[in-house]
Amino acid sequence: MNSIRHTLKAAAAIAIVVCAATAAFAVTGDDVLNRMQDTFSIGGADSGEGILLSIAVVNQYASGITTDYNLAVAAETVVDPNRPADADETSHALMYFVGGDDEGMIFLLSTPEAKSEKSRMWLYISSFGLTKELVSDEDQSGNFAGSTLTYADIAGASDMRDDYSATILREETLTLGSEERPVWVLELTPRAGVDVEYARVVLWVDKAENLFLRLEGYDASGVETKEILVASLGTFEERRIPEVMVGRDLQTGDVSTITLSGMRRPAGGLAESVFDSANLGSFAPGTYGF
Amino acid sequence: MMRRIFTWIVDHAWWVIGAVGLMTIALAIPLFSLETNVDFASYMNSKDPAYILMKNAEDRYGSQTLLMVAVIAPDDIFNATTLAKIEQLETRLAEIPGVEEVQGPLGQDVITSSETALDVRPAAPGGRAPATPEGIAAYRERILGMQSIRGLLIAEDGSAAAILIRMERDASEFEVTRAIREVMNEVGTPPERFSISGEPYMMLSLTESIQRDLVVLIPIILAVMCGVLFLTSRTVRGVWIPLLVVGLSVVWLFGPLGILGIKVSIMTFILPVLLLAIGIAYGIHIMHRYDEEIALGKPRREAVIESATAISGAVVMAGLTTVGGFLSLLTCYMPLFQEFGIIAAIGVALALVLALLVVPALLAVLPAPKLRLRVRAEAGTNGRLARTLGTVVGGVARRPRWFFLVIAIVIAGLAVAVPLLKTDSSMAAFLGKEHPAILGMTDFDQHFSGSEQLMIEIDTGQRDGLKDPKVLREMLDLEAYLRTLGVRKTSSITDLVRELDLRFHADDPAFYAIPSERKQVSQLLALFSFQGGDFGTVALPDFSSGEIAGYYPRADGETKAKLVRDIRAYLGEHFTGDAKAEMVGPTQFFDSMGRQLIRSLISNIYSSAIVVYLIVAVIMGSLVAGLICLIPLAFTLLAIFAVMAVSGTTLNIASAAIASITMGTGIDYAIHFVSRYRTEMRADGDCRRSAERTARSAGRAILFNAAAVGAGFLVLCVSKFMAFRSLGGLLGLAMAASGTAALTIAPAVLVTLRPRFVTTPPWSRLRRFWESRTKKT
């Protein structure tokens, strides 16, 4: 079992992802990838408004064991009005553990968009009533909670543009539940000198929404090791967003399912104090309808 | 029937030679695709509870395949040069394809804390070796203060460092291990000493030792057999024909194994040596008899047919008893011995069939030997050796009671020693203490917590059960008990929970404890996960169960057996509530393997005795004859086990097969003696004279045969494996003992009992009974 933190970072990223999506026409594989990455980047649309949603994570291990946990999430992107329009922004995500022995624990993540800056994380442990900042050098390659998905798999797709070059293999239609989604199928190969998890990636990118709908990761010997599928799409503010994502580790047989629900804007927005690490002990989920 | 077969072979000799040659070429090709199986777990009975426990634990917690590289410094590792080498090792090992994770004393993440933050960083700044005296001193203080690292990645006294390497699930263990060894050899320059240990290295080392043994042992046994054959035949073809036949049987045996994908086990790889030692006799017998026929002046064709027909019965009998001995291994509990028994039996049968097929065909196309052979043929029973044997056996036959008294005293002495025989199924017992793989383990015994590992599974049967403070405290008590048994270090979820409690409370020592509330435990564990922690085997993802790992220095089979008994007794007494505890790891596995060895040995003694007895009884037409032939062998086995007990040679995976090999080959000498004695008795009627004449005529052949086979077995004494060195010595001794016993105990019994089968033709009473029944009806 690995880090739940990655789950939460991933969940935070998912929460942020839903804030932006712009369709565009692309000619080359790199163009498609860039467009997809832009979809992942944070637009200013939610600045000051924030998002509330619930995330359910279910890990089904090949051994037959199943674990699950539920999170109440509040996320927000803050744009400094004094900075240029294309400047980096900081996003905050607060994860509140719902139910079980971990009820009341809070994970707070502040993620600067700039790669040069590091995320900061705090953990509030309700049973002790104490908050600690978690300082770590850890990268984003680890699995979380023994699941098949890493932070890089889900949220770190934003790294793909820097790590891989893409070519269009073909265009086809992907069936997603009852929907037929036209997609580009990209083949991603690592850029020289870059340390990446996969030696080759095949990516299905929705033409209309620029969302990745399916990912296949291959190792250096050409064996597929990972598969991530968007099992269903939801709609939020007239944009399509991933609603259920399923990741399969083809080496271990473990399967993880992440379900997003109850996505909404908080009435009156989210106060900046919500994301202050000193206030974690006083966070009341009921106030936000959880 | 046999005459017609041999007549056909002689008349179609070139066809036979050609067909056998073509077949051999075809079967030689798959030899190159043979693979080895050195996984000791696969040698166990898959229904054995210990095997099932271990496999279930592997399924639940995953394979714990770890490789360990130790860096041992002359003084301590805290100097710039040694630390730089450790850094280089950590970096280069991590770059090897197939390596998933490298844990070293520089790069290993450690948790430190303050009032406001928890900090997770590599033990050395940036995972790099400090170079300044101040940096080294600070690093030394930090790393030696880490309880979880001390004894695991760094020796308590700082004299050595360990790097633990976990491989990717689908990585080729041999390739990765070879690459790791290569890196270690490149970086590992003096004055530090570098060693490697762990199951993958053990497997690689075993395989390489097997390959080395095959390269070394086969030429040696060929040389030894050449010498023995030349001594007994004094002709060049007396050397190459028997060797060729056994060589063919080796190809015919191992070729199909390659085709069928049957891997060569740690036992079957010595079969070429055993076959050369055992199978050589069949060719010798036919050729000696052929020489005798030629010496009598018979033409070549007639001499071949006559000799082959006359000797085939004895050769088949000798072959069948050996086949029977090996097949008796089918009753063994361990599949390793069952497989070895079948393959060895097929090999002996092939050697037998090929000897009866190829030797007559070759003799039929080769020129007849020269006249000088006749002189030696006639001198056989009048030589000095024959006369000495006659005198010894004559003495035994004249005073059998005195002889039995001496034997009774010897047996009593041997019987006292046998209970001292110990079992040891460990790798160290098999490989020997000087084997590189064992030397690596010794380094970990000396500088770290130990190279042996025991695992205890705590199963609460319910989700999050391990978060219950009561269960955690029971686990703590168990770990304390393990340390009283000599376990140097334990590792479990209790360590994690206590360390996290300590760190979360700013290193206040009062908090190095199990929290009182379940919720606190749960959230500390969540904290660990947040920090990128991997629970590994200490807990399943749902915290329903986990493992306690214990590390202790290498121990022999008896010590491990006691450890297992004590732990099981404790578990039975203390874990009676919801949480169940059971030993699941390698310690209990090898303990069970030791018990399986005993079980296999005992069952094999009985089964080989029964099988060999039945074969002898049927062929000689007498139930009593079968028993008499077994008596010298019973003495031989008693002597062998007593020698093992007194010399401290343990019963291990190799020596557990000694009963069947001794029975299958050693019985030939008693059969040979009893058969010849019966012939002499029917001609003379006086038992003492018959015994003496038997010794003069057959005794020399028995001694030569035993010496040849024994010399072949002794070749195993140069094996890379200590177990085979012991086995070779013991089998050499067994051949000497069974040959001697056949020449002394068998005549004493025959002269004392005067059984009727020696004077009555085989099955005559049955025939008479049948005839009387026919007349009545």
PDB file of C-alpha atoms in Angstrom, chain B residues 448-686:
ATOM      1  CA  PHE B 448      23.374  -6.944  11.001  1.00  0.00           C
ATOM      2  CA  SER B 449      20.329  -8.529  12.592  1.00  0.00           C
ATOM      3  CA  GLY B 450      20.822 -11.857  10.890  1.00  0.00           C
ATOM      4  CA  SER B 451      20.334 -13.620   7.604  1.00  0.00           C
ATOM      5  CA  GLU B 452      17.506 -15.895   8.751  1.00  0.00           C
ATOM      6  CA  GLN B 453      13.945 -14.686   8.725  1.00  0.00           C
ATOM      7  CA  LEU B 454      10.829 -15.855  10.467  1.00  0.00           C
ATOM      8  CA  MET B 455       7.366 -14.554   9.728  1.00  0.00           C
ATOM      9  CA  ILE B 456       4.301 -14.692  11.934  1.00  0.00           C
ATOM     10  CA  GLU B 457       0.945 -13.702  10.540  1.00  0.00           C
ATOM     11  CA  ILE B 458      -1.508 -11.986  12.853  1.00  0.00           C
ATOM     12  CA  ASP B 459      -4.989 -12.331  11.421  1.00  0.00           C
ATOM     13  CA  THR B 460      -7.827 -10.506  13.164  1.00  0.00           C
ATOM     14  CA  GLY B 461     -10.393 -11.708  10.672  1.00  0.00           C
ATOM     15  CA  GLN B 462     -11.965  -8.262  10.397  1.00  0.00           C
ATOM     16  CA  ARG B 463     -11.278  -5.094   8.516  1.00  0.00           C
ATOM     17  CA  ASP B 464      -9.095  -2.615  10.436  1.00  0.00           C
ATOM     18  CA  GLY B 465      -8.604  -5.244  13.142  1.00  0.00           C
ATOM     19  CA  LEU B 466      -4.909  -4.415  13.399  1.00  0.00           C
ATOM     20  CA  LYS B 467      -5.773  -0.896  14.493  1.00  0.00           C
ATOM     21  CA  ASP B 468      -7.083  -2.239  17.789  1.00  0.00           C
ATOM     22  CA  PRO B 469      -4.599  -1.175  20.510  1.00  0.00           C
ATOM     23  CA  LYS B 470      -5.228  -4.438  22.389  1.00  0.00           C
ATOM     24  CA  VAL B 471      -4.120  -6.482  19.377  1.00  0.00           C
ATOM     25  CA  LEU B 472      -1.070  -4.261  18.929  1.00  0.00           C
ATOM     26  CA  ARG B 473      -0.061  -4.757  22.548  1.00  0.00           C
ATOM     27  CA  GLU B 474      -0.391  -8.535  22.159  1.00  0.00           C
ATOM     28  CA  MET B 475       1.901  -8.259  19.166  1.00  0.00           C
ATOM     29  CA  LEU B 476       4.393  -6.251  21.212  1.00  0.00           C
ATOM     30  CA  ASP B 477       4.411  -8.966  23.885  1.00  0.00           C
ATOM     31  CA  LEU B 478       5.040 -11.581  21.200  1.00  0.00           C
ATOM     32  CA  GLU B 479       7.940  -9.587  19.777  1.00  0.00           C
ATOM     33  CA  ALA B 480       9.447  -9.297  23.257  1.00  0.00           C
ATOM     34  CA  TYR B 481       9.126 -13.071  23.620  1.00  0.00           C
ATOM     35  CA  LEU B 482      10.826 -13.621  20.241  1.00  0.00           C
ATOM     36  CA  ARG B 483      13.822 -11.649  21.438  1.00  0.00           C
ATOM     37  CA  THR B 484      14.170 -14.013  24.397  1.00  0.00           C
ATOM     38  CA  LEU B 485      14.497 -16.838  21.859  1.00  0.00           C
ATOM     39  CA  GLY B 486      17.470 -15.243  20.123  1.00  0.00           C
ATOM     40  CA  VAL B 487      15.623 -13.188  17.512  1.00  0.00           C
ATOM     41  CA  ARG B 488      17.738 -10.046  17.236  1.00  0.00           C
ATOM     42  CA  LYS B 489      15.275  -7.726  15.530  1.00  0.00           C
ATOM     43  CA  THR B 490      11.575  -7.717  14.852  1.00  0.00           C
ATOM     44  CA  SER B 491       9.643  -5.585  12.466  1.00  0.00           C
ATOM     45  CA  SER B 492       5.897  -5.080  12.446  1.00  0.00           C
ATOM     46  CA  ILE B 493       3.121  -2.530  12.436  1.00  0.00           C
ATOM     47  CA  THR B 494       3.794  -1.909  16.132  1.00  0.00           C
ATOM     48  CA  ASP B 495       7.143  -0.293  15.250  1.00  0.00           C
ATOM     49  CA  LEU B 496       5.416   1.985  12.793  1.00  0.00           C
ATOM     50  CA  VAL B 497       2.668   3.035  15.139  1.00  0.00           C
ATOM     51  CA  ARG B 498       5.073   3.783  17.992  1.00  0.00           C
ATOM     52  CA  GLU B 499       7.542   5.658  15.818  1.00  0.00           C
ATOM     53  CA  LEU B 500       4.757   7.716  14.245  1.00  0.00           C
ATOM     54  CA  ASP B 501       3.334   8.538  17.654  1.00  0.00           C
ATOM     55  CA  LEU B 502       6.810   9.647  18.707  1.00  0.00           C
ATOM     56  CA  ARG B 503       7.368  11.764  15.594  1.00  0.00           C
ATOM     57  CA  PHE B 504       3.938  13.287  15.657  1.00  0.00           C
ATOM     58  CA  HIS B 505       4.593  14.410  19.218  1.00  0.00           C
ATOM     59  CA  ALA B 506       7.863  16.150  18.378  1.00  0.00           C
ATOM     60  CA  ASP B 507      10.094  13.261  19.443  1.00  0.00           C
ATOM     61  CA  ASP B 508       8.824  13.210  23.021  1.00  0.00           C
ATOM     62  CA  PRO B 509      10.033   9.770  24.231  1.00  0.00           C
ATOM     63  CA  ALA B 510       6.879   9.365  26.319  1.00  0.00           C
ATOM     64  CA  PHE B 511       4.980   8.881  23.083  1.00  0.00           C
ATOM     65  CA  TYR B 512       7.004   5.912  21.820  1.00  0.00           C
ATOM     66  CA  ALA B 513       4.036   3.754  22.683  1.00  0.00           C
ATOM     67  CA  ILE B 514       0.833   2.276  21.319  1.00  0.00           C
ATOM     68  CA  PRO B 515      -1.890   4.948  21.617  1.00  0.00           C
ATOM     69  CA  SER B 516      -4.815   4.091  23.806  1.00  0.00           C
ATOM     70  CA  GLU B 517      -7.499   4.779  21.180  1.00  0.00           C
ATOM     71  CA  ARG B 518      -8.186   2.917  17.983  1.00  0.00           C
ATOM     72  CA  LYS B 519      -8.934   6.150  16.143  1.00  0.00           C
ATOM     73  CA  GLN B 520      -5.513   7.515  17.041  1.00  0.00           C
ATOM     74  CA  VAL B 521      -3.830   4.387  15.689  1.00  0.00           C
ATOM     75  CA  SER B 522      -5.835   4.635  12.503  1.00  0.00           C
ATOM     76  CA  GLN B 523      -4.951   8.249  11.901  1.00  0.00           C
ATOM     77  CA  LEU B 524      -1.263   7.709  12.637  1.00  0.00           C
ATOM     78  CA  LEU B 525      -1.267   4.983  10.014  1.00  0.00           C
ATOM     79  CA  ALA B 526      -2.983   7.341   7.617  1.00  0.00           C
ATOM     80  CA  LEU B 527      -0.228   9.829   8.400  1.00  0.00           C
ATOM     81  CA  PHE B 528       2.360   7.198   7.484  1.00  0.00           C
ATOM     82  CA  SER B 529       0.611   6.662   4.193  1.00  0.00           C
ATOM     83  CA  PHE B 530       0.519  10.403   3.593  1.00  0.00           C
ATOM     84  CA  GLN B 531       4.250  10.451   4.002  1.00  0.00           C
ATOM     85  CA  GLY B 532       4.670   8.007   1.158  1.00  0.00           C
ATOM     86  CA  GLY B 533       5.057   5.042   3.474  1.00  0.00           C
ATOM     87  CA  ASP B 534       4.768   1.521   2.139  1.00  0.00           C
ATOM     88  CA  PHE B 535       3.229  -0.975   4.527  1.00  0.00           C
ATOM     89  CA  GLY B 536       4.776  -3.907   2.685  1.00  0.00           C
ATOM     90  CA  THR B 537       4.120  -7.077   4.618  1.00  0.00           C
ATOM     91  CA  VAL B 538       3.361  -5.447   7.941  1.00  0.00           C
ATOM     92  CA  ALA B 539      -0.306  -5.046   7.029  1.00  0.00           C
ATOM     93  CA  LEU B 540      -2.750  -5.928   4.299  1.00  0.00           C
ATOM     94  CA  PRO B 541      -4.446  -2.942   2.650  1.00  0.00           C
ATOM     95  CA  ASP B 542      -7.559  -3.427   4.788  1.00  0.00           C
ATOM     96  CA  PHE B 543      -5.538  -3.862   8.002  1.00  0.00           C
ATOM     97  CA  SER B 544      -7.283  -7.143   8.717  1.00  0.00           C
ATOM     98  CA  SER B 545      -3.971  -8.911   9.134  1.00  0.00           C
ATOM     99  CA  GLY B 546      -0.258  -8.371   8.956  1.00  0.00           C
ATOM    100  CA  GLU B 547       3.053 -10.007   9.543  1.00  0.00           C
ATOM    101  CA  ILE B 548       5.708  -9.792  12.205  1.00  0.00           C
ATOM    102  CA  ALA B 549       9.145 -10.374  10.717  1.00  0.00           C
ATOM    103  CA  GLY B 550      11.932 -11.615  12.940  1.00  0.00           C
ATOM    104  CA  TYR B 551      15.624 -11.674  12.019  1.00  0.00           C
ATOM    105  CA  TYR B 552      18.147 -13.993  13.602  1.00  0.00           C
ATOM    106  CA  PRO B 553      21.564 -15.395  12.728  1.00  0.00           C
ATOM    107  CA  ARG B 554      21.943 -18.599  10.720  1.00  0.00           C
ATOM    108  CA  ALA B 555      20.938 -21.657  12.692  1.00  0.00           C
ATOM    109  CA  ASP B 556      21.009 -25.418  12.129  1.00  0.00           C
ATOM    110  CA  GLY B 557      17.939 -27.567  11.654  1.00  0.00           C
ATOM    111  CA  GLU B 558      17.651 -28.603  15.298  1.00  0.00           C
ATOM    112  CA  THR B 559      17.814 -25.022  16.546  1.00  0.00           C
ATOM    113  CA  LYS B 560      15.194 -23.937  14.047  1.00  0.00           C
ATOM    114  CA  ALA B 561      12.954 -26.837  15.013  1.00  0.00           C
ATOM    115  CA  LYS B 562      13.122 -25.782  18.666  1.00  0.00           C
ATOM    116  CA  LEU B 563      12.460 -22.162  17.727  1.00  0.00           C
ATOM    117  CA  VAL B 564       9.374 -23.212  15.771  1.00  0.00           C
ATOM    118  CA  ARG B 565       8.134 -25.400  18.619  1.00  0.00           C
ATOM    119  CA  ASP B 566       8.571 -22.648  21.208  1.00  0.00           C
ATOM    120  CA  ILE B 567       6.902 -20.004  19.076  1.00  0.00           C
ATOM    121  CA  ARG B 568       3.968 -22.241  18.218  1.00  0.00           C
ATOM    122  CA  ALA B 569       3.503 -23.080  21.876  1.00  0.00           C
ATOM    123  CA  TYR B 570       3.439 -19.357  22.724  1.00  0.00           C
ATOM    124  CA  LEU B 571       1.014 -18.574  19.919  1.00  0.00           C
ATOM    125  CA  GLY B 572      -1.282 -21.407  20.989  1.00  0.00           C
ATOM    126  CA  GLU B 573      -1.308 -20.100  24.536  1.00  0.00           C
ATOM    127  CA  HIS B 574      -1.643 -16.356  23.934  1.00  0.00           C
ATOM    128  CA  PHE B 575      -3.528 -15.836  20.681  1.00  0.00           C
ATOM    129  CA  THR B 576      -6.779 -17.510  21.559  1.00  0.00           C
ATOM    130  CA  GLY B 577      -9.098 -14.553  21.028  1.00  0.00           C
ATOM    131  CA  ASP B 578     -10.257 -12.931  17.807  1.00  0.00           C
ATOM    132  CA  ALA B 579      -6.705 -12.406  16.605  1.00  0.00           C
ATOM    133  CA  LYS B 580      -5.123 -15.618  15.378  1.00  0.00           C
ATOM    134  CA  ALA B 581      -1.384 -15.975  14.963  1.00  0.00           C
ATOM    135  CA  GLU B 582       0.495 -18.478  12.836  1.00  0.00           C
ATOM    136  CA  MET B 583       4.048 -18.952  11.598  1.00  0.00           C
ATOM    137  CA  VAL B 584       4.083 -18.605   7.809  1.00  0.00           C
ATOM    138  CA  GLY B 585       7.591 -17.773   6.617  1.00  0.00           C
ATOM    139  CA  PRO B 586      10.750 -19.575   5.624  1.00  0.00           C
ATOM    140  CA  THR B 587      11.717 -20.765   9.125  1.00  0.00           C
ATOM    141  CA  GLN B 588       8.637 -22.918   9.554  1.00  0.00           C
ATOM    142  CA  PHE B 589       8.956 -23.974   5.916  1.00  0.00           C
ATOM    143  CA  PHE B 590      12.481 -25.305   6.286  1.00  0.00           C
ATOM    144  CA  ASP B 591      11.590 -26.859   9.625  1.00  0.00           C
ATOM    145  CA  SER B 592       8.811 -28.744   7.897  1.00  0.00           C
ATOM    146  CA  MET B 593      11.161 -29.664   5.085  1.00  0.00           C
ATOM    147  CA  GLY B 594      13.479 -31.201   7.679  1.00  0.00           C
ATOM    148  CA  ARG B 595      10.621 -33.294   9.004  1.00  0.00           C
ATOM    149  CA  GLN B 596       9.675 -34.241   5.458  1.00  0.00           C
ATOM    150  CA  LEU B 597      13.217 -35.408   4.885  1.00  0.00           C
ATOM    151  CA  ILE B 598      13.002 -37.761   7.876  1.00  0.00           C
ATOM    152  CA  ARG B 599       9.604 -38.952   6.710  1.00  0.00           C
ATOM    153  CA  SER B 600      10.930 -39.498   3.193  1.00  0.00           C
ATOM    154  CA  LEU B 601      14.001 -41.310   4.457  1.00  0.00           C
ATOM    155  CA  ILE B 602      12.057 -43.676   6.689  1.00  0.00           C
ATOM    156  CA  SER B 603       9.443 -44.430   4.063  1.00  0.00           C
ATOM    157  CA  ASN B 604      12.209 -44.949   1.543  1.00  0.00           C
ATOM    158  CA  ILE B 605      14.088 -47.417   3.735  1.00  0.00           C
ATOM    159  CA  TYR B 606      10.963 -49.554   3.977  1.00  0.00           C
ATOM    160  CA  SER B 607       9.819 -49.173   0.407  1.00  0.00           C
ATOM    161  CA  SER B 608      13.233 -49.770  -1.141  1.00  0.00           C
ATOM    162  CA  ALA B 609      13.689 -52.843   1.055  1.00  0.00           C
ATOM    163  CA  ILE B 610      10.296 -54.205   0.029  1.00  0.00           C
ATOM    164  CA  VAL B 611      10.775 -53.467  -3.670  1.00  0.00           C
ATOM    165  CA  VAL B 612      14.271 -54.900  -3.808  1.00  0.00           C
ATOM    166  CA  TYR B 613      13.222 -57.889  -1.740  1.00  0.00           C
ATOM    167  CA  LEU B 614      10.308 -58.685  -4.051  1.00  0.00           C
ATOM    168  CA  ILE B 615      12.462 -58.382  -7.165  1.00  0.00           C
ATOM    169  CA  VAL B 616      15.153 -60.661  -5.729  1.00  0.00           C
ATOM    170  CA  ALA B 617      12.596 -63.138  -4.398  1.00  0.00           C
ATOM    171  CA  VAL B 618      10.839 -63.389  -7.754  1.00  0.00           C
ATOM    172  CA  ILE B 619      14.000 -63.649  -9.812  1.00  0.00           C
ATOM    173  CA  MET B 620      15.679 -66.152  -7.487  1.00  0.00           C
ATOM    174  CA  GLY B 621      12.450 -68.036  -6.956  1.00  0.00           C
ATOM    175  CA  SER B 622      12.697 -67.934  -3.167  1.00  0.00           C
ATOM    176  CA  LEU B 623      11.288 -65.718  -0.473  1.00  0.00           C
ATOM    177  CA  VAL B 624      14.130 -66.730   1.844  1.00  0.00           C
ATOM    178  CA  ALA B 625      16.730 -65.767  -0.774  1.00  0.00           C
ATOM    179  CA  GLY B 626      15.296 -62.268  -0.877  1.00  0.00           C
ATOM    180  CA  LEU B 627      15.629 -61.935   2.888  1.00  0.00           C
ATOM    181  CA  ILE B 628      19.188 -63.248   2.937  1.00  0.00           C
ATOM    182  CA  CYS B 629      20.225 -60.760   0.274  1.00  0.00           C
ATOM    183  CA  LEU B 630      18.744 -57.915   2.323  1.00  0.00           C
ATOM    184  CA  ILE B 631      20.636 -58.720   5.518  1.00  0.00           C
ATOM    185  CA  PRO B 632      24.034 -57.358   4.334  1.00  0.00           C
ATOM    186  CA  LEU B 633      22.273 -54.219   3.136  1.00  0.00           C
ATOM    187  CA  ALA B 634      20.524 -53.674   6.450  1.00  0.00           C
ATOM    188  CA  PHE B 635      23.925 -53.816   8.095  1.00  0.00           C
ATOM    189  CA  THR B 636      25.300 -51.393   5.502  1.00  0.00           C
ATOM    190  CA  LEU B 637      22.562 -48.838   6.069  1.00  0.00           C
ATOM    191  CA  LEU B 638      22.957 -49.112   9.830  1.00  0.00           C
ATOM    192  CA  ALA B 639      26.676 -48.501   9.436  1.00  0.00           C
ATOM    193  CA  ILE B 640      26.118 -45.525   7.151  1.00  0.00           C
ATOM    194  CA  PHE B 641      23.655 -43.834   9.467  1.00  0.00           C
ATOM    195  CA  ALA B 642      25.950 -44.467  12.421  1.00  0.00           C
ATOM    196  CA  VAL B 643      28.881 -42.927  10.546  1.00  0.00           C
ATOM    197  CA  MET B 644      26.723 -39.920   9.675  1.00  0.00           C
ATOM    198  CA  ALA B 645      25.668 -39.528  13.292  1.00  0.00           C
ATOM    199  CA  VAL B 646      29.183 -39.839  14.711  1.00  0.00           C
ATOM    200  CA  SER B 647      30.822 -37.626  12.090  1.00  0.00           C
ATOM    201  CA  GLY B 648      28.174 -34.920  12.465  1.00  0.00           C
ATOM    202  CA  THR B 649      27.011 -35.335   8.852  1.00  0.00           C
ATOM    203  CA  THR B 650      23.419 -34.209   8.845  1.00  0.00           C
ATOM    204  CA  LEU B 651      20.580 -35.741   6.950  1.00  0.00           C
ATOM    205  CA  ASN B 652      19.820 -33.216   4.237  1.00  0.00           C
ATOM    206  CA  ILE B 653      18.117 -33.017   0.864  1.00  0.00           C
ATOM    207  CA  ALA B 654      20.874 -34.980  -0.868  1.00  0.00           C
ATOM    208  CA  SER B 655      21.585 -37.625   1.749  1.00  0.00           C
ATOM    209  CA  ALA B 656      17.909 -38.475   2.219  1.00  0.00           C
ATOM    210  CA  ALA B 657      18.109 -40.500  -1.019  1.00  0.00           C
ATOM    211  CA  ILE B 658      20.976 -42.625   0.248  1.00  0.00           C
ATOM    212  CA  ALA B 659      18.791 -45.580   1.242  1.00  0.00           C
ATOM    213  CA  SER B 660      17.382 -46.129  -2.225  1.00  0.00           C
ATOM    214  CA  ILE B 661      20.724 -45.727  -3.995  1.00  0.00           C
ATOM    215  CA  THR B 662      22.443 -48.073  -1.551  1.00  0.00           C
ATOM    216  CA  MET B 663      19.652 -50.632  -1.759  1.00  0.00           C
ATOM    217  CA  GLY B 664      19.435 -50.504  -5.525  1.00  0.00           C
ATOM    218  CA  THR B 665      23.142 -50.854  -6.178  1.00  0.00           C
ATOM    219  CA  GLY B 666      24.451 -52.627  -3.067  1.00  0.00           C
ATOM    220  CA  ILE B 667      22.002 -55.523  -3.408  1.00  0.00           C
ATOM    221  CA  ASP B 668      23.852 -56.687  -6.525  1.00  0.00           C
ATOM    222  CA  TYR B 669      26.793 -57.929  -4.497  1.00  0.00           C
ATOM    223  CA  ALA B 670      24.658 -60.118  -2.252  1.00  0.00           C
ATOM    224  CA  ILE B 671      22.702 -61.404  -5.259  1.00  0.00           C
ATOM    225  CA  HIS B 672      25.925 -62.208  -7.038  1.00  0.00           C
ATOM    226  CA  PHE B 673      27.267 -64.091  -4.039  1.00  0.00           C
ATOM    227  CA  VAL B 674      24.061 -66.011  -3.307  1.00  0.00           C
ATOM    228  CA  SER B 675      23.591 -66.976  -6.987  1.00  0.00           C
ATOM    229  CA  ARG B 676      27.106 -68.314  -7.283  1.00  0.00           C
ATOM    230  CA  TYR B 677      26.845 -70.061  -3.912  1.00  0.00           C
ATOM    231  CA  ARG B 678      23.709 -71.799  -5.097  1.00  0.00           C
ATOM    232  CA  THR B 679      25.515 -73.036  -8.206  1.00  0.00           C
ATOM    233  CA  GLU B 680      28.410 -74.312  -6.111  1.00  0.00           C
ATOM    234  CA  MET B 681      26.071 -76.012  -3.633  1.00  0.00           C
ATOM    235  CA  ARG B 682      24.206 -77.819  -6.366  1.00  0.00           C
ATOM    236  CA  ALA B 683      27.496 -79.067  -7.699  1.00  0.00           C
ATOM    237  CA  ASP B 684      29.141 -79.944  -4.357  1.00  0.00           C
ATOM    238  CA  GLY B 685      26.575 -80.020  -1.547  1.00  0.00           C
ATOM    239  CA  ASP B 686      29.029 -78.887   1.136  1.00  0.00           C
TER     240      ASP B 686
END
